[in-house]
Coordinates of C-alpha atoms in Angstrom, one line a residue:
T1 CA 87.4 -88.8 -178.5
P2 CA 89.4 -86.7 -176.1
P3 CA 87.9 -86.0 -172.7
P4 CA 86.2 -82.6 -172.2
P5 CA 88.3 -79.9 -170.7
P6 CA 87.8 -79.5 -166.9
E7 CA 85.5 -76.6 -166.0
Q8 CA 87.4 -73.6 -164.6
D9 CA 86.8 -73.1 -161.0
K10 CA 84.6 -70.1 -160.2
A11 CA 86.3 -67.2 -158.6
R12 CA 86.0 -67.5 -154.8
P13 CA 85.3 -64.3 -152.9
E14 CA 87.9 -63.3 -150.4
P15 CA 86.9 -63.8 -146.8
S16 CA 85.5 -60.6 -145.2
K17 CA 87.5 -59.1 -142.4
P18 CA 85.9 -59.3 -138.9
D19 CA 84.2 -56.1 -137.8
Y20 CA 85.3 -55.0 -134.3
K21 CA 83.3 -51.7 -134.2
P22 CA 80.8 -52.9 -131.6
E23 CA 83.5 -54.2 -129.3
M24 CA 85.5 -51.0 -129.7
V25 CA 82.5 -48.9 -128.8
A26 CA 81.7 -51.0 -125.8
L27 CA 85.3 -50.8 -124.6
A28 CA 85.3 -47.0 -125.1
V29 CA 82.1 -46.6 -123.0
L30 CA 83.6 -48.8 -120.3
V31 CA 86.7 -46.8 -120.1
V32 CA 84.8 -43.5 -120.0
Y33 CA 82.5 -45.0 -117.3
I34 CA 85.5 -46.1 -115.1
V35 CA 87.2 -42.7 -115.5
N36 CA 84.0 -40.8 -114.6
W37 CA 83.4 -43.2 -111.7
V38 CA 86.8 -42.5 -110.2
A39 CA 86.6 -38.8 -110.8
G40 CA 83.0 -38.5 -109.5
R41 CA 83.7 -40.5 -106.4
S42 CA 86.7 -38.4 -105.6
S43 CA 84.6 -35.2 -106.1
C44 CA 81.9 -36.5 -103.8
S45 CA 84.5 -37.4 -101.2
T46 CA 86.0 -33.9 -101.3
M47 CA 82.6 -32.3 -100.9
G48 CA 81.6 -34.7 -98.1
K49 CA 84.9 -33.9 -96.2
Q50 CA 84.3 -30.1 -96.7
W51 CA 80.8 -30.4 -95.4
A52 CA 81.9 -32.5 -92.4
G53 CA 84.7 -30.0 -91.7
Q54 CA 82.4 -27.0 -91.6
I55 CA 80.2 -28.8 -89.0
L56 CA 82.8 -30.5 -86.9
N57 CA 85.3 -27.7 -86.8
D58 CA 82.7 -25.1 -85.9
T59 CA 83.5 -23.4 -82.5
N60 CA 80.3 -21.3 -82.3
I61 CA 78.3 -21.5 -79.2
C62 CA 75.5 -23.1 -81.3
S63 CA 77.9 -25.7 -82.8
I64 CA 76.9 -29.3 -82.8
D65 CA 79.8 -30.2 -80.5
K66 CA 78.6 -27.9 -77.8
N67 CA 75.0 -29.1 -78.0
F68 CA 75.4 -32.8 -78.1
A69 CA 77.3 -35.1 -75.8
M70 CA 78.1 -37.7 -78.5
V71 CA 78.9 -36.7 -82.1
G72 CA 79.5 -39.4 -84.7
S73 CA 79.3 -43.1 -84.4
D74 CA 80.7 -44.2 -81.0
N75 CA 81.6 -40.5 -80.3
S76 CA 84.2 -40.6 -83.1
K77 CA 83.3 -37.1 -84.3
S78 CA 83.4 -38.3 -87.9
V79 CA 80.9 -38.5 -90.7
M80 CA 79.6 -41.9 -91.9
R81 CA 79.7 -42.6 -95.6
D82 CA 76.5 -44.4 -96.5
S83 CA 77.2 -44.6 -100.2
A84 CA 79.5 -43.1 -102.8
S85 CA 77.4 -39.9 -102.8
C86 CA 75.7 -39.9 -99.4
F87 CA 77.2 -38.9 -96.0
Q88 CA 75.6 -38.9 -92.6
L89 CA 76.4 -37.3 -89.2
Y90 CA 74.7 -38.8 -86.1
S91 CA 74.6 -37.0 -82.8
T92 CA 72.9 -37.6 -79.5
G93 CA 73.1 -36.8 -75.9
R94 CA 70.9 -33.7 -75.4
R95 CA 68.0 -33.2 -73.0
D96 CA 64.6 -33.6 -74.6
C97 CA 66.2 -34.8 -77.9
A98 CA 66.6 -38.4 -78.8
Y99 CA 69.0 -37.8 -81.7
M100 CA 69.9 -35.7 -84.7
M101 CA 70.8 -37.1 -88.1
A102 CA 72.2 -34.8 -90.7
T103 CA 72.4 -36.3 -94.2
L104 CA 74.2 -34.9 -97.2
D105 CA 72.8 -36.5 -100.4
L106 CA 74.9 -35.5 -103.4
V107 CA 74.1 -35.9 -107.0
A108 CA 75.5 -39.2 -108.2
R109 CA 78.5 -37.7 -110.0
Q110 CA 80.2 -41.1 -110.1
D111 CA 77.4 -42.6 -112.2
L112 CA 78.0 -41.7 -115.9
F113 CA 74.4 -42.5 -116.9
A114 CA 73.0 -40.5 -114.1
V115 CA 75.3 -37.6 -115.1
L116 CA 74.0 -37.7 -118.7
Y117 CA 70.4 -38.0 -117.6
N118 CA 70.7 -35.0 -115.2
Q119 CA 72.5 -33.0 -117.9
F120 CA 70.3 -33.6 -120.9
I121 CA 67.0 -35.2 -119.8
A122 CA 66.1 -34.2 -116.3
P123 CA 64.1 -30.9 -116.0
A124 CA 66.1 -28.0 -114.8
G125 CA 66.2 -27.5 -111.0
T126 CA 65.1 -31.1 -110.2
T127 CA 68.5 -32.4 -109.5
S128 CA 70.7 -30.9 -106.8
D129 CA 72.7 -31.7 -103.7
T130 CA 70.5 -31.7 -100.6
V131 CA 71.0 -31.7 -96.9
T132 CA 68.4 -33.3 -94.7
I133 CA 68.3 -32.7 -90.9
E134 CA 66.2 -35.1 -88.9
V135 CA 65.7 -34.2 -85.2
A136 CA 63.9 -36.7 -83.0
M137 CA 62.4 -34.8 -80.0
E138 CA 61.0 -36.3 -76.8
T139 CA 57.6 -34.9 -77.6
S140 CA 56.1 -36.1 -74.3
L141 CA 58.4 -33.7 -72.4
L142 CA 58.1 -30.7 -74.7
S143 CA 55.5 -28.0 -74.9
E144 CA 54.0 -26.9 -78.2
Y145 CA 56.3 -24.8 -80.4
T146 CA 56.4 -23.2 -83.9
L147 CA 59.4 -23.5 -86.2
C148 CA 59.8 -21.2 -89.2
V149 CA 62.8 -21.2 -91.6
C150 CA 62.7 -18.6 -94.3
K151 CA 64.9 -16.2 -96.4
N152 CA 62.9 -13.0 -95.9
P153 CA 61.4 -12.8 -92.4
Q154 CA 59.9 -9.3 -92.8
K155 CA 58.0 -10.3 -95.9
L156 CA 56.8 -13.5 -94.4
K157 CA 55.6 -11.8 -91.2
T158 CA 53.7 -9.3 -93.4
E159 CA 52.0 -12.1 -95.3
H160 CA 51.4 -14.3 -92.2
K161 CA 50.6 -12.2 -89.2
Q162 CA 50.5 -15.3 -86.9
L163 CA 54.2 -15.7 -87.1
E164 CA 54.7 -12.3 -85.3
V165 CA 52.6 -13.7 -82.5
Y166 CA 53.9 -17.2 -82.1
T167 CA 57.5 -17.1 -83.0
T168 CA 60.3 -15.8 -80.7
C169 CA 63.2 -16.6 -83.1
L170 CA 63.5 -16.6 -86.8
L171 CA 66.3 -18.6 -88.6
Y172 CA 67.1 -17.5 -92.1
T173 CA 70.0 -17.1 -94.5
S174 CA 72.5 -14.3 -94.1
D175 CA 71.4 -12.9 -97.5
A176 CA 68.3 -11.6 -95.9
A177 CA 69.8 -10.3 -92.8
D178 CA 68.3 -7.0 -91.6
E179 CA 69.4 -4.5 -89.0
E180 CA 68.1 -6.3 -85.9
D181 CA 70.3 -7.9 -83.3
S182 CA 71.6 -11.2 -84.6
V183 CA 74.1 -13.9 -84.0
D184 CA 76.1 -15.4 -86.9
L185 CA 75.7 -19.2 -87.1
G186 CA 77.6 -20.8 -89.9
G187 CA 76.5 -18.5 -92.6
R188 CA 73.0 -18.1 -91.1
R189 CA 71.7 -15.7 -88.5
I190 CA 69.3 -16.1 -85.6
I191 CA 67.2 -13.1 -85.0
K192 CA 66.2 -12.8 -81.4
K193 CA 62.8 -11.5 -80.7
K194 CA 61.3 -10.4 -77.4
N195 CA 58.5 -12.6 -76.1
R196 CA 55.1 -11.1 -76.5
N197 CA 52.3 -12.1 -74.2
T198 CA 49.0 -12.6 -76.0
E199 CA 45.7 -13.5 -74.6

């Protein structure tokens, strides 16, 4: 008897092509992150230099250079960069004042994830560029004083009568400037009041 015919080989499926979509997405995110990091860091640097220039180039009698003997690290008259979005200006050398530290803390524009969070998730008004001024006074040599910073001094004095008694100078933004004698100070005004003797 003749041998049985060989069984035909079953059709083999063609090998599937590799899927590179996850790698392509990861690469695209990386490229966007790098581009945003470079652009955001450059933007923060520009804003930091402009902020420093407004302070260091001020020739007003109330400027930082005329009130402190040493401005900047080692009297370099320059701003220190604490991080990609944080700049600090240190000054010292004034009677009854240990030091003053002005800090510009910008929104992290170089961080893509922070930008997306601030844009779509963070509540409105919770993320903004901030300036913090820390002044360390020699409290043992100073008498008591009252500091009031406001936008509308007339309204504040109406609501809080004690400010009229205990404040001799009100510092507020130029938007709220009134007709009283004032001295321009970098976009702000100092309203000079006469001392009032109270019992």
